[in-house]
Coordinates of C-alpha atoms in Angstrom, one line a residue:
M1 CA 89.8 122.2 202.1
N2 CA 93.2 122.1 203.6
K3 CA 92.4 119.0 205.7
Y4 CA 91.5 117.1 202.5
F5 CA 94.6 118.3 200.7
N6 CA 97.0 117.1 203.7
Y7 CA 95.1 113.8 203.9
L8 CA 95.7 113.3 200.0
F9 CA 99.3 114.0 200.1
S10 CA 100.0 112.3 203.3
I11 CA 102.1 108.9 203.9
P12 CA 99.0 106.7 204.5
S13 CA 97.6 107.9 201.2
A14 CA 100.9 107.0 199.3
L15 CA 100.9 103.6 201.0
F16 CA 97.2 103.0 200.1
L17 CA 98.1 104.0 196.4
M18 CA 101.2 101.9 196.4
F19 CA 98.9 98.9 197.8
V20 CA 96.3 99.4 195.1
F21 CA 99.0 99.6 192.2
A22 CA 100.7 96.4 193.5
I23 CA 97.2 94.5 193.5
A24 CA 96.5 95.7 190.1
I25 CA 99.7 94.7 188.7
G26 CA 99.2 91.2 190.3
V27 CA 95.7 90.9 189.0
A28 CA 96.9 92.1 185.5
T29 CA 99.5 89.3 185.5
F30 CA 96.7 86.7 185.8
I31 CA 94.5 88.3 183.3
E32 CA 97.2 88.3 181.0
N33 CA 98.1 84.6 181.3
D34 CA 94.3 83.8 181.0
Y35 CA 93.1 86.2 178.4
G36 CA 96.0 88.0 176.8
T37 CA 98.1 91.0 176.7
I38 CA 95.3 93.0 175.0
A39 CA 93.0 92.3 177.9
A40 CA 95.4 93.1 180.5
K41 CA 96.0 96.4 178.8
A42 CA 92.6 97.3 178.2
L43 CA 91.4 96.5 181.8
I44 CA 94.4 97.6 183.9
F45 CA 97.5 98.7 182.3
N46 CA 96.0 101.3 179.9
N47 CA 93.1 102.1 182.1
W48 CA 92.5 105.9 183.3
W49 CA 92.4 104.6 187.2
L50 CA 95.9 103.2 186.9
E51 CA 97.1 106.3 185.4
L52 CA 95.5 108.4 188.0
C53 CA 96.9 106.1 190.8
L54 CA 100.5 106.7 189.2
F55 CA 99.9 110.5 188.8
L56 CA 99.0 111.0 192.3
L57 CA 101.8 108.8 193.7
T58 CA 104.1 111.0 191.6
A59 CA 102.6 114.3 193.0
I60 CA 102.9 113.0 196.5
F61 CA 106.7 112.2 196.0
I62 CA 107.3 115.5 194.7
Y63 CA 105.2 117.1 197.6
N64 CA 107.2 115.1 200.1
I65 CA 110.6 116.2 198.6
F66 CA 109.7 119.6 199.6
I67 CA 107.5 119.3 202.8
Y68 CA 110.4 117.0 204.5
K69 CA 113.0 119.2 202.9
L70 CA 114.7 115.9 201.4
Y71 CA 117.2 118.2 199.3
H72 CA 119.4 118.5 202.6
V73 CA 122.7 116.6 202.4
R74 CA 121.8 114.3 205.4
K75 CA 118.6 113.1 203.4
L76 CA 120.0 112.4 200.2
P77 CA 119.4 108.5 200.2
V78 CA 115.6 109.2 200.7
L79 CA 115.9 112.0 198.0
F80 CA 117.4 109.7 195.7
L81 CA 114.6 107.2 196.4
H82 CA 111.8 109.5 195.7
L83 CA 113.5 110.9 192.4
S84 CA 114.0 107.3 191.1
F85 CA 110.2 106.6 191.5
I86 CA 109.1 109.9 189.9
L87 CA 111.8 109.4 186.9
I88 CA 110.5 105.8 186.4
I89 CA 107.1 106.6 186.3
V90 CA 107.6 109.8 184.1
G91 CA 109.5 107.5 181.7
A92 CA 106.7 105.1 181.7
A93 CA 104.2 108.1 180.9
I94 CA 106.5 109.1 177.9
T95 CA 106.6 105.5 176.8
R96 CA 102.7 105.2 177.1
Y97 CA 102.1 108.2 175.0
T98 CA 104.8 109.0 172.6
G99 CA 106.5 105.4 172.1
S100 CA 105.8 103.1 169.3
E101 CA 106.5 99.2 168.7
G102 CA 105.7 96.6 166.1
M103 CA 107.2 93.8 164.1
M104 CA 109.1 93.8 161.0
R105 CA 109.5 90.9 158.6
I106 CA 112.3 90.7 156.2
R107 CA 113.0 87.8 153.8
E108 CA 116.7 86.9 152.9
G109 CA 118.1 88.8 150.0
N110 CA 115.3 91.7 150.6
L111 CA 115.1 94.9 152.5
N112 CA 112.3 96.6 154.3
N113 CA 111.7 100.2 155.6
Q114 CA 108.3 99.5 157.5
F115 CA 107.2 97.9 160.5
V116 CA 103.7 96.7 161.6
S117 CA 102.3 98.3 164.7
S118 CA 101.5 96.2 167.7
T119 CA 98.4 98.6 168.1
T120 CA 95.1 97.8 166.3
F121 CA 93.3 100.9 164.7
L122 CA 90.0 101.5 163.4
T123 CA 90.5 103.4 159.9
F124 CA 87.7 105.4 158.7
K125 CA 87.4 107.6 155.7
V126 CA 84.4 109.4 154.2
H127 CA 84.4 112.0 151.2
N128 CA 81.9 113.5 148.6
N129 CA 84.8 114.2 146.2
Q130 CA 85.3 117.6 147.5
T131 CA 85.3 117.4 151.5
Q132 CA 87.1 114.5 153.0
Y133 CA 87.1 113.4 156.7
M134 CA 89.8 110.6 157.9
V135 CA 90.5 109.2 161.4
D136 CA 92.6 106.5 162.7
K137 CA 91.2 105.6 166.0
P138 CA 93.6 103.1 168.3
L139 CA 91.5 100.5 170.0
L140 CA 92.2 98.0 172.6
L141 CA 89.5 95.3 172.3
S142 CA 89.0 92.1 174.3
S143 CA 86.3 89.7 175.2
I144 CA 86.2 90.7 178.8
S145 CA 86.6 94.5 178.7
N146 CA 84.0 97.3 177.9
N147 CA 84.8 97.9 174.5
K148 CA 82.2 100.8 173.7
F149 CA 83.4 103.5 171.6
S150 CA 81.9 106.1 168.9
I151 CA 83.2 108.5 166.3
P152 CA 83.0 111.5 167.3
N153 CA 82.8 110.6 170.8
Y154 CA 80.9 112.6 173.2
F155 CA 83.2 115.6 173.5
G156 CA 84.3 115.5 169.8
K157 CA 83.2 117.7 167.0
T158 CA 80.5 116.8 164.7
I159 CA 81.3 115.1 161.3
K160 CA 79.2 116.8 158.7
I161 CA 79.5 116.3 154.9
D162 CA 76.6 117.7 152.5
N163 CA 74.6 118.8 155.5
K164 CA 74.5 115.1 156.8
K165 CA 75.6 114.2 160.0
I166 CA 78.1 111.1 160.2
K167 CA 78.4 108.8 163.3
V168 CA 80.1 105.5 163.8
E169 CA 79.1 103.4 166.9
Y170 CA 80.5 100.2 168.3
L171 CA 78.3 97.1 168.2
N172 CA 80.0 94.0 169.1
F173 CA 83.5 92.3 169.3
I174 CA 84.2 88.8 168.6
Q175 CA 87.6 87.5 169.0
D176 CA 88.7 84.3 166.9
P177 CA 85.1 84.0 165.4
I178 CA 83.6 80.7 164.2
D179 CA 80.4 80.1 162.6
Q180 CA 77.5 78.9 164.7
I181 CA 74.1 77.5 163.5
L182 CA 70.7 78.5 165.3
E183 CA 68.2 76.1 164.1
N184 CA 64.5 76.6 163.9
Q185 CA 64.5 80.4 163.3
K186 CA 61.4 82.3 162.0
D187 CA 63.5 84.2 159.3
G188 CA 66.0 81.2 158.7
Y189 CA 67.2 79.9 155.4
D190 CA 68.9 76.8 154.2
V191 CA 72.6 76.0 155.3
L192 CA 75.3 73.5 154.2
E193 CA 77.7 72.1 156.7
L194 CA 80.9 71.1 155.2
V195 CA 83.9 69.6 157.0
V196 CA 87.5 70.6 155.9
P197 CA 91.1 70.3 157.4
A198 CA 91.8 73.1 159.9
K199 CA 95.0 75.0 159.5
S200 CA 95.9 74.2 163.2
G201 CA 95.4 70.4 162.5
G202 CA 92.3 68.3 162.8
M203 CA 89.1 69.1 161.0
Q204 CA 86.7 71.9 161.2
S205 CA 83.1 72.8 160.1
E206 CA 82.4 75.5 157.6
Y207 CA 78.7 76.7 156.9
I208 CA 77.7 78.2 153.7
A209 CA 74.2 79.8 153.2
V210 CA 71.7 79.3 150.3
N211 CA 72.5 81.7 147.4
K212 CA 75.9 82.7 148.9
S213 CA 79.4 81.8 148.1
K214 CA 82.3 81.5 150.5
E215 CA 86.2 80.7 150.2
I216 CA 86.6 77.4 151.9
N217 CA 90.0 75.7 152.2
D218 CA 91.3 78.0 149.5
L219 CA 88.4 77.0 147.2
L220 CA 85.5 79.3 146.1
V221 CA 82.4 77.3 147.0
S222 CA 78.9 78.5 146.0
F223 CA 75.5 77.1 147.0
N224 CA 72.9 77.8 144.5
A225 CA 74.7 80.9 143.5
N226 CA 74.4 81.8 139.8
L227 CA 72.5 78.6 139.2
L228 CA 71.0 78.2 135.9
V229 CA 67.5 76.7 135.2
S230 CA 68.6 73.7 133.4
K231 CA 68.8 70.6 135.6
D232 CA 71.8 69.3 133.5
V233 CA 74.8 71.7 134.3
G234 CA 75.0 74.5 136.7
E235 CA 77.1 77.7 135.7
S236 CA 79.0 79.6 138.2
N237 CA 82.4 81.4 138.8
A238 CA 83.0 79.2 141.6
D239 CA 85.3 76.4 141.9
F240 CA 82.7 74.2 143.4
L241 CA 79.1 74.8 142.8
I242 CA 76.6 72.9 145.0
S243 CA 72.9 72.9 144.1
K244 CA 69.9 71.7 145.7
L245 CA 67.4 70.1 143.2
D246 CA 64.2 68.6 144.9
S247 CA 65.5 66.9 148.0
S248 CA 69.0 65.9 146.7
F249 CA 72.2 67.9 146.3
Y250 CA 74.4 68.0 143.5
F251 CA 77.7 69.6 142.5
T252 CA 79.8 70.9 139.7
S253 CA 83.3 71.6 139.6
I254 CA 86.0 73.2 137.2
Y255 CA 88.4 70.6 138.4
D256 CA 88.1 66.8 138.1
V257 CA 87.0 65.7 141.6
E258 CA 88.3 62.5 143.3
Y259 CA 86.1 60.8 145.8
M260 CA 86.3 58.1 148.4
R261 CA 83.2 56.7 150.3
M262 CA 83.8 56.1 153.9
S263 CA 81.4 53.1 153.9
D264 CA 83.2 51.0 151.6
Q265 CA 86.4 52.7 150.7
S266 CA 85.6 52.7 147.3
K267 CA 87.5 55.3 145.1
G268 CA 87.1 57.0 141.6
V269 CA 87.3 60.3 139.7
L270 CA 84.5 62.4 138.7
E271 CA 84.6 64.5 135.6
K272 CA 84.8 68.3 135.7
Q273 CA 82.1 70.6 134.4
T274 CA 79.7 67.7 134.9
R275 CA 76.9 67.7 137.5
H276 CA 77.3 64.9 140.1
L277 CA 75.3 63.8 143.2
L278 CA 76.7 65.0 146.5
N279 CA 76.8 62.6 148.9
A280 CA 77.5 62.5 152.8
K281 CA 80.2 60.7 154.4
T282 CA 82.3 60.9 151.2
L283 CA 85.7 62.4 150.8
Y284 CA 85.9 64.8 148.0
T285 CA 89.5 66.1 146.8
I286 CA 89.0 69.1 144.8
N287 CA 92.5 70.4 143.1
G288 CA 94.2 68.8 146.1
K289 CA 91.7 70.3 148.7
N290 CA 89.7 67.9 150.7
M291 CA 86.1 68.2 151.7
V292 CA 83.3 66.2 153.2
F293 CA 79.5 66.9 153.0
K294 CA 78.3 66.7 156.6
N295 CA 74.9 68.1 157.1
Y296 CA 71.9 70.3 155.9
F297 CA 69.9 72.6 158.0
N298 CA 66.7 74.5 156.8
N299 CA 65.2 77.4 158.6
S300 CA 68.6 78.2 160.3
I301 CA 70.9 81.2 160.7
I302 CA 74.8 81.6 160.5
T303 CA 75.9 83.7 163.6
K304 CA 79.5 84.3 165.0
S305 CA 80.7 83.2 168.2
T306 CA 84.1 83.4 169.9
S307 CA 86.2 80.1 169.6
S308 CA 88.6 80.7 172.5
I309 CA 89.0 82.9 175.8
K310 CA 92.6 83.9 174.9
N311 CA 93.0 85.9 171.7
D312 CA 95.1 84.3 169.0
D313 CA 97.0 86.9 167.0
N314 CA 97.0 84.4 164.2
T315 CA 93.3 84.6 163.7
S316 CA 91.5 87.6 162.5
D317 CA 88.7 88.9 165.0
L318 CA 85.4 90.4 164.1
L319 CA 84.4 94.1 164.8
K320 CA 80.8 95.0 164.1
I321 CA 80.0 98.8 164.0
K322 CA 77.1 100.8 163.0
L323 CA 77.3 103.8 160.5
I324 CA 74.9 106.5 160.9
V325 CA 74.4 108.7 157.9
A326 CA 71.5 111.5 158.7
D327 CA 68.5 109.3 159.1
R328 CA 70.0 105.9 157.7
D329 CA 72.0 103.6 159.2
T330 CA 73.8 100.3 158.3
I331 CA 75.8 97.5 159.9
I332 CA 79.3 96.8 158.9
D333 CA 81.4 93.6 159.7
L334 CA 85.2 94.2 159.9
Y335 CA 87.9 91.5 160.2
G336 CA 91.4 92.1 161.4
T337 CA 93.8 91.4 164.3
R338 CA 96.8 92.7 165.9
G339 CA 100.0 92.5 163.5
L340 CA 97.9 92.0 160.2
I341 CA 97.3 95.0 157.7
S342 CA 93.8 94.4 156.6
P343 CA 92.4 95.1 153.4
K344 CA 89.9 98.2 153.3
S345 CA 86.3 97.8 152.6
Y346 CA 85.0 100.4 150.2
F347 CA 81.4 101.3 149.7
T348 CA 78.9 103.9 148.7
F349 CA 76.2 104.9 151.5
N350 CA 73.7 107.6 151.3
D351 CA 75.3 109.3 148.5
L352 CA 78.7 109.5 150.3
F353 CA 81.9 107.4 149.9
F354 CA 83.4 105.4 152.7
S355 CA 86.3 103.0 153.4
F356 CA 86.6 101.1 156.7
S357 CA 89.3 99.0 158.1
Y358 CA 90.5 97.1 161.3
G359 CA 93.9 96.0 162.3
S360 CA 97.3 97.2 162.5
K361 CA 99.0 99.7 160.3
N362 CA 102.3 100.5 158.6
Y363 CA 104.9 102.7 160.2
S364 CA 107.9 103.9 157.9
L365 CA 111.6 103.9 159.1
P366 CA 113.7 106.8 157.8
F367 CA 116.1 103.9 156.8
A368 CA 116.2 100.6 155.6
I369 CA 117.2 97.3 156.7
F370 CA 118.6 94.4 154.3
L371 CA 118.7 90.9 155.6
K372 CA 121.8 89.2 154.3
D373 CA 121.7 85.8 156.0
F374 CA 119.3 84.3 158.5
Q375 CA 121.0 81.7 160.7
L376 CA 119.4 79.1 162.9
E377 CA 121.3 76.6 164.9
R378 CA 119.8 73.2 166.6
Y379 CA 120.7 71.3 169.5
P380 CA 122.5 68.1 168.4
G381 CA 120.4 65.3 167.5
S382 CA 117.4 67.5 167.8
N383 CA 115.1 69.7 165.7
S384 CA 114.6 72.1 168.6
P385 CA 116.3 75.5 167.9
S386 CA 119.1 76.5 170.2
S387 CA 119.8 80.0 169.0
F388 CA 119.1 81.9 165.7
A389 CA 120.3 85.3 164.4
S390 CA 120.2 87.9 161.6
E391 CA 123.1 89.1 159.5
V392 CA 121.7 92.5 158.3
E393 CA 123.0 95.8 156.7
V394 CA 121.5 99.0 157.7
I395 CA 121.0 101.5 154.6
D396 CA 120.7 105.0 155.5
G397 CA 120.9 107.1 152.2
E398 CA 125.0 106.7 151.4
E399 CA 125.6 105.2 155.0
K400 CA 125.6 101.4 155.3
M401 CA 126.6 99.6 158.4
D402 CA 126.5 95.6 159.0
Y403 CA 125.2 94.1 162.1
R404 CA 124.5 90.9 163.7
I405 CA 121.0 90.7 165.5
F406 CA 120.6 87.9 168.1
M407 CA 119.4 87.4 171.4
N408 CA 120.6 90.1 173.8
N409 CA 122.5 91.7 171.0
V410 CA 120.0 94.6 170.0
L411 CA 120.4 96.9 166.9
N412 CA 120.0 100.3 168.1
Y413 CA 119.9 103.0 165.5
R414 CA 118.5 106.5 165.3
G415 CA 116.2 105.9 168.4
Y416 CA 114.8 102.6 167.1
R417 CA 115.6 99.2 168.7
F418 CA 115.4 96.0 166.8
F419 CA 115.2 92.7 168.7
Q420 CA 115.6 89.0 167.4
S421 CA 112.0 88.0 167.8
S422 CA 111.1 84.9 165.7
Y423 CA 111.5 83.6 162.0
D424 CA 109.3 82.2 159.1
D425 CA 108.5 78.7 158.9
D426 CA 110.7 77.9 156.0
E427 CA 113.6 79.5 157.8
K428 CA 114.4 82.0 155.1
G429 CA 113.2 85.2 156.8
T430 CA 113.5 87.0 160.0
I431 CA 110.9 88.6 162.3
L432 CA 112.4 91.6 164.4
S433 CA 110.6 93.4 167.2
V434 CA 110.9 97.2 166.7
N435 CA 110.6 99.8 169.4
K436 CA 111.1 103.5 169.4
D437 CA 111.1 105.1 172.8
R438 CA 114.6 107.0 173.3
A439 CA 113.2 109.6 175.5
G440 CA 111.1 107.2 177.8
T441 CA 114.2 105.0 178.2
I442 CA 116.4 107.5 179.0
F443 CA 114.1 108.8 181.8
T444 CA 113.7 105.3 182.9
Y445 CA 117.4 104.5 183.0
I446 CA 118.2 107.6 184.9
G447 CA 115.5 106.3 187.4
Y448 CA 117.4 102.9 187.9
L449 CA 120.7 105.2 188.3
S450 CA 118.9 107.3 191.0
L451 CA 117.7 103.9 192.7
L452 CA 121.2 102.7 192.6
L453 CA 122.6 106.0 194.2
S454 CA 119.9 105.6 197.1
V455 CA 121.4 102.2 197.9
I456 CA 124.7 103.5 197.6
S457 CA 124.2 106.5 199.7
V458 CA 122.5 104.6 202.5
L459 CA 125.7 102.6 202.8
V460 CA 128.5 105.6 202.5
S461 CA 126.4 108.4 204.2
R462 CA 127.4 109.2 207.8
F463 CA 123.9 110.5 208.3
S464 CA 122.0 107.3 207.1
R465 CA 120.4 104.9 210.0
F466 CA 122.7 102.3 208.6
N467 CA 126.0 104.3 209.6
L468 CA 124.4 105.4 212.8
L469 CA 123.7 101.8 213.8
N470 CA 127.2 100.8 212.9
K471 CA 128.7 103.5 215.0
N472 CA 126.7 102.4 218.0
I473 CA 127.8 98.7 217.6
K474 CA 131.4 99.9 217.6
K475 CA 131.1 101.9 220.7
E476 CA 129.5 99.0 222.4
S477 CA 132.2 96.6 221.5

């Protein structure tokens, strides 16, 4: 046993662990570049084996301080070097487990005392009007990591209400999901393909199933939903109702509809609340929104697939989970992403009341920040921004403090640090990066100081190898 202990805390073990750590950080850099920050965190930075590696390195450094008696004056440079590594790793651990970070948006002339977390959570609540259970589970989900989880986990306490066991299981995670058509399916149904402008530019396809409604390009579009038997006029709460009669498609809109046929460029206006023939290769403009009927599929199924390798924080992801209550289960689709507060999904299942949401959550500050003015400067003769800054007022009860936040000028107040991150598209609002990690920062800075003392002591200590070589050179000369 003593043999294994000595080997574990030996210098070769430390060198091996440092080599593993260096390789891991290098690989994480490539993962972050190709798949995003969340994937790098899930696979490497927040993984248990990297934490074990750092824990063992810290233990070896502490062990070597005593086994080699580095606390003697003649060994101070090596002592400071070991202490610097220990303090930096401890600071990183404090940051990892106690720190919080996120983003704060403030519009000019408004104040805010909340910021949105950079971590995503699965928020789950169940009750029966008497007993309630609630959990916020932090998640790091990506397209290339093992995302499996359950509530409760293998070691967790069983959730039971009205003598019914409740469990939540992970099924699938699809980042930046888009609709995909599977044709010629046994349990398929009718599907329409409509083409609308994409938010990122260009055009994109949207699919809508029969007897369903869907918001497309800020319009509520229905396909045979709430259709009356009459062949003259359909009735629906939709902005644009599409119906299939015999082998043709028709539409009714609550707005007058402009059209332009692509074949001959002919134009016209179709009266609202009247059924009209829906033609392919015709551009329809409904309340300023463009739409083209492209295709029709029968015996098909709409599924979700990822649209990109690297996750886009501006697009909601899809988390599919299974809810099991006693001997019944149901599948739940939750949409959300980092930096977005997703609305909760409320429903009743097996005589219990549930709410679920996936995404970031709000953290409250013990003070508020008022944005007096957002300032943006551009390079001469160009629209490219050269710098931007936020003139803010910190309001903490009766105390008020003016401050200017810009690049490399950070607002540090009551343990919170505010960095100028970005701004709103209309340039009338600021986006601040928020970080709370006073303890971790202090430990890390002390570690940097210890590293500096190690370098200085190597130069000034009369016992260091540097000074011994210097003396030998002087003797020979």
